[in-house]
PDB file of C-alpha atoms in Angstrom:
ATOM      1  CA  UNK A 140       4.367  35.861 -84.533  1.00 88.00           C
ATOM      2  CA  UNK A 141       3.949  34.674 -88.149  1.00 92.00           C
ATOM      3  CA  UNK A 142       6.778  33.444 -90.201  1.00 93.00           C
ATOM      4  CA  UNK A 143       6.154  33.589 -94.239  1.00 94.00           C
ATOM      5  CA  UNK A 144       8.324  31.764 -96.223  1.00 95.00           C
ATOM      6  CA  UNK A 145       9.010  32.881-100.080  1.00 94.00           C
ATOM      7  CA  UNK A 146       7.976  30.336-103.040  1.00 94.00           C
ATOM      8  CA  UNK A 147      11.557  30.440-103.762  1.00 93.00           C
ATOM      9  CA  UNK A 148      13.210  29.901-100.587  1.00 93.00           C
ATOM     10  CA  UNK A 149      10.638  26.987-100.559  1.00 93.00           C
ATOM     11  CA  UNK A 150      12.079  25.615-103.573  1.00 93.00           C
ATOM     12  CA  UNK A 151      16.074  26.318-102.795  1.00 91.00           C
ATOM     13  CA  UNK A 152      15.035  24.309 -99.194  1.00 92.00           C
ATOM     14  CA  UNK A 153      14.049  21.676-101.221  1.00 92.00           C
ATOM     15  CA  UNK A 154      16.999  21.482-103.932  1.00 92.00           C
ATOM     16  CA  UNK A 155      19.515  21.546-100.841  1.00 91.00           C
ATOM     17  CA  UNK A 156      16.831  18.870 -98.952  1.00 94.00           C
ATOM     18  CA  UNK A 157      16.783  21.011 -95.850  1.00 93.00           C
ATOM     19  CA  UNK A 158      13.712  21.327 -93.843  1.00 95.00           C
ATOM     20  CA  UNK A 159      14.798  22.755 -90.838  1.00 95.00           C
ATOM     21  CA  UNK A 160      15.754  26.537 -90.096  1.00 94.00           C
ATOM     22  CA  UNK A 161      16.673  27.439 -86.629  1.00 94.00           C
ATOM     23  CA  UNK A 162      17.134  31.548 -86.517  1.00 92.00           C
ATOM     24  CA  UNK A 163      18.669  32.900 -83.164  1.00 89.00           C
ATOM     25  CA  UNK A 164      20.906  35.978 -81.949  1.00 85.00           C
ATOM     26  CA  UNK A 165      24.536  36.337 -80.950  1.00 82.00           C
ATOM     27  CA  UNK A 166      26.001  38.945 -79.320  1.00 77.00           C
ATOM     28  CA  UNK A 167      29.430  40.196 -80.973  1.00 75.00           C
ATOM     29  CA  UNK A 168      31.653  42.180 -78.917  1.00 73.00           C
ATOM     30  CA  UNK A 169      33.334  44.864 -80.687  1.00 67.00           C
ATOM     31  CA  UNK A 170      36.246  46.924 -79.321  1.00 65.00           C
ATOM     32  CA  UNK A 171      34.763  50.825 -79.653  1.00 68.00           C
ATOM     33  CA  UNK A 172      30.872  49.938 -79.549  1.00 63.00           C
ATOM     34  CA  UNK A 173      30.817  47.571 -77.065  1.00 69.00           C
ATOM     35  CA  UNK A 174      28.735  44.398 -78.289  1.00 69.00           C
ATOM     36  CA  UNK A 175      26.248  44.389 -81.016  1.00 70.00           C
ATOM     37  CA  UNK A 176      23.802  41.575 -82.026  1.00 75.00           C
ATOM     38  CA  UNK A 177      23.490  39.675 -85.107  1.00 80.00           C
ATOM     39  CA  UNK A 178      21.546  36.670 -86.606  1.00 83.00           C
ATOM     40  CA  UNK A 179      23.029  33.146 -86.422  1.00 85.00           C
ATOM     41  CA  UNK A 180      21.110  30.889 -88.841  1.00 88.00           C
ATOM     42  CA  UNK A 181      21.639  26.750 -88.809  1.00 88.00           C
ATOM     43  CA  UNK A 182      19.687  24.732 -91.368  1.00 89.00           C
ATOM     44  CA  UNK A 183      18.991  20.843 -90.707  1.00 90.00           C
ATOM     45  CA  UNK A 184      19.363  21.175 -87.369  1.00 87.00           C
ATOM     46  CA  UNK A 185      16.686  21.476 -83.983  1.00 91.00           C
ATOM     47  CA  UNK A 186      18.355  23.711 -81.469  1.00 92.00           C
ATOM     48  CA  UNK A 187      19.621  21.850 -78.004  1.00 91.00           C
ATOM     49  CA  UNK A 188      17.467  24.275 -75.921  1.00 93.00           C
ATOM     50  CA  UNK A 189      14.426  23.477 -77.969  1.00 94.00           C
ATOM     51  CA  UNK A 190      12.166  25.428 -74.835  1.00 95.00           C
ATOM     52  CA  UNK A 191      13.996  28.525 -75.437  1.00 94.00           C
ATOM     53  CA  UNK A 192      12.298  28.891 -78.941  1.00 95.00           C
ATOM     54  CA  UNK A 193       9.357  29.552 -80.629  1.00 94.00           C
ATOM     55  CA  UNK A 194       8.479  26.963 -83.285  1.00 96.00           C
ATOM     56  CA  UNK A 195       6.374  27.358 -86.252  1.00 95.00           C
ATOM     57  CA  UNK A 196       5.837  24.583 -89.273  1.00 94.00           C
ATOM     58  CA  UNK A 197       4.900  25.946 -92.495  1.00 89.00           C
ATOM     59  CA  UNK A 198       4.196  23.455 -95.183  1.00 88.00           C
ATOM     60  CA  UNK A 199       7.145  21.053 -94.084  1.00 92.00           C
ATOM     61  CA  UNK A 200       9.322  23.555 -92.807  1.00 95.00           C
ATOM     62  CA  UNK A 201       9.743  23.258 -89.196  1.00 96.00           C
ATOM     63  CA  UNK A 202      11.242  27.275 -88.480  1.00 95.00           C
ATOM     64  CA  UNK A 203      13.187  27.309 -84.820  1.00 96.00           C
ATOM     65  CA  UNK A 204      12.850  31.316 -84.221  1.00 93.00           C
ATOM     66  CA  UNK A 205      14.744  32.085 -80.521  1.00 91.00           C
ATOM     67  CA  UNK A 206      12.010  33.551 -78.200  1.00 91.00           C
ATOM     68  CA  UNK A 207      13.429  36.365 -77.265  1.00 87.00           C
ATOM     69  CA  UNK A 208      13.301  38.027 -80.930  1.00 87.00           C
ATOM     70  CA  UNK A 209      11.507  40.451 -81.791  1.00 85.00           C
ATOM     71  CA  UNK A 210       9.289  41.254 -85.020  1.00 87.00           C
ATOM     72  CA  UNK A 211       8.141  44.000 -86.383  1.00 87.00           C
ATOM     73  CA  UNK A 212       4.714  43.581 -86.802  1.00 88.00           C
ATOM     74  CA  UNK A 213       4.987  40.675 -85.824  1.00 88.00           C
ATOM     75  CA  UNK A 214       5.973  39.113 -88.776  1.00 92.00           C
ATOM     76  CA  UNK A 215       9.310  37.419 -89.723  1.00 92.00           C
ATOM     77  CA  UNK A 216       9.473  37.150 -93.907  1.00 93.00           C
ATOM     78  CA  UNK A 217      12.062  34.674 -94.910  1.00 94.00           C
ATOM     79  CA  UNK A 218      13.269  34.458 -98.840  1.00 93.00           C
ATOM     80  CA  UNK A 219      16.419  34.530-100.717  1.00 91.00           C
ATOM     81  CA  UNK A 220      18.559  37.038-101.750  1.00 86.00           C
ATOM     82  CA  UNK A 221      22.079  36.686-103.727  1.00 78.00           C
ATOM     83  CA  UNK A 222      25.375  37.834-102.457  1.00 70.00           C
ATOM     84  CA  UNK A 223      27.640  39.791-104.073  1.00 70.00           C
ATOM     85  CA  UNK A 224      29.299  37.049-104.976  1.00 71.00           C
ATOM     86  CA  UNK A 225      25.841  35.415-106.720  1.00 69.00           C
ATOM     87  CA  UNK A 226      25.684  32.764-103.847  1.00 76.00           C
ATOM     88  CA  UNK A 227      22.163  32.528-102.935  1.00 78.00           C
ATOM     89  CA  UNK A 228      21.726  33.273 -98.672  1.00 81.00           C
ATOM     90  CA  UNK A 229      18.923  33.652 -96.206  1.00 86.00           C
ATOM     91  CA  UNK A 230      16.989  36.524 -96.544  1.00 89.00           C
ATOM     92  CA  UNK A 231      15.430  37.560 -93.005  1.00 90.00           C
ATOM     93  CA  UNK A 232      12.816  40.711 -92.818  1.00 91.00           C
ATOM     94  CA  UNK A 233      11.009  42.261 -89.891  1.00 90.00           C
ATOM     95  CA  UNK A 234      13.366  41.394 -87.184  1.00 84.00           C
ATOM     96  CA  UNK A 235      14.347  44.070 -84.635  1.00 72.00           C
ATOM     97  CA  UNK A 236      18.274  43.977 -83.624  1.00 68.00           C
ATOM     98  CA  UNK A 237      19.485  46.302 -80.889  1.00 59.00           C
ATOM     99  CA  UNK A 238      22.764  47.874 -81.744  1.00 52.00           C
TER     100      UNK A 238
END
């Protein structure tokens, strides 16, 4: 797998001084659907079960990606995007959730 990070999520890693992304999954358990996945991202921070993920350093950004992910293409493509409420947020593309 390849993980590309954005010029400008480069930049807002820097301005915050975070180096460190870990990206994994967590099931949510919902009442009518039964359980559903969804990303759980931690910045500044190497995951306890290191040997459960896949790690990748790009330019002094150690990315922590969970190995049982999957990519489309395998490639992830992390940038930023703003929320509605113009607070800047991780940006994830190419990942493959099951709902």
């Amino acid at each position: 797998m390849k993980v590309i990070i954005s010029d400008e999520l480069r930049l807002y890693l820097k301005k915050k001084n975070r180096n460190i992304i870990s990206i994994m999954i967590r099931k949510v358990e919902s009442g009518c659907v039964g359980s559903v996945q969804e990303l759980d991202v931690r910045y500044n921070k190497i995951p306890d079960d290191v040997e459960k993920y896949n790690h990748f350093e790009n330019e002094g950004i150690d990315v922590y990606v969970i190995s049982n992910l999957k990519a489309k293409d395998d490639k992830l493509i992390l940038s930023v995007k703003r929320s509605p409420l113009f607070i800047k947020e991780l940006d994830i593309k190419g990942i493959e959730l099951k709902l």
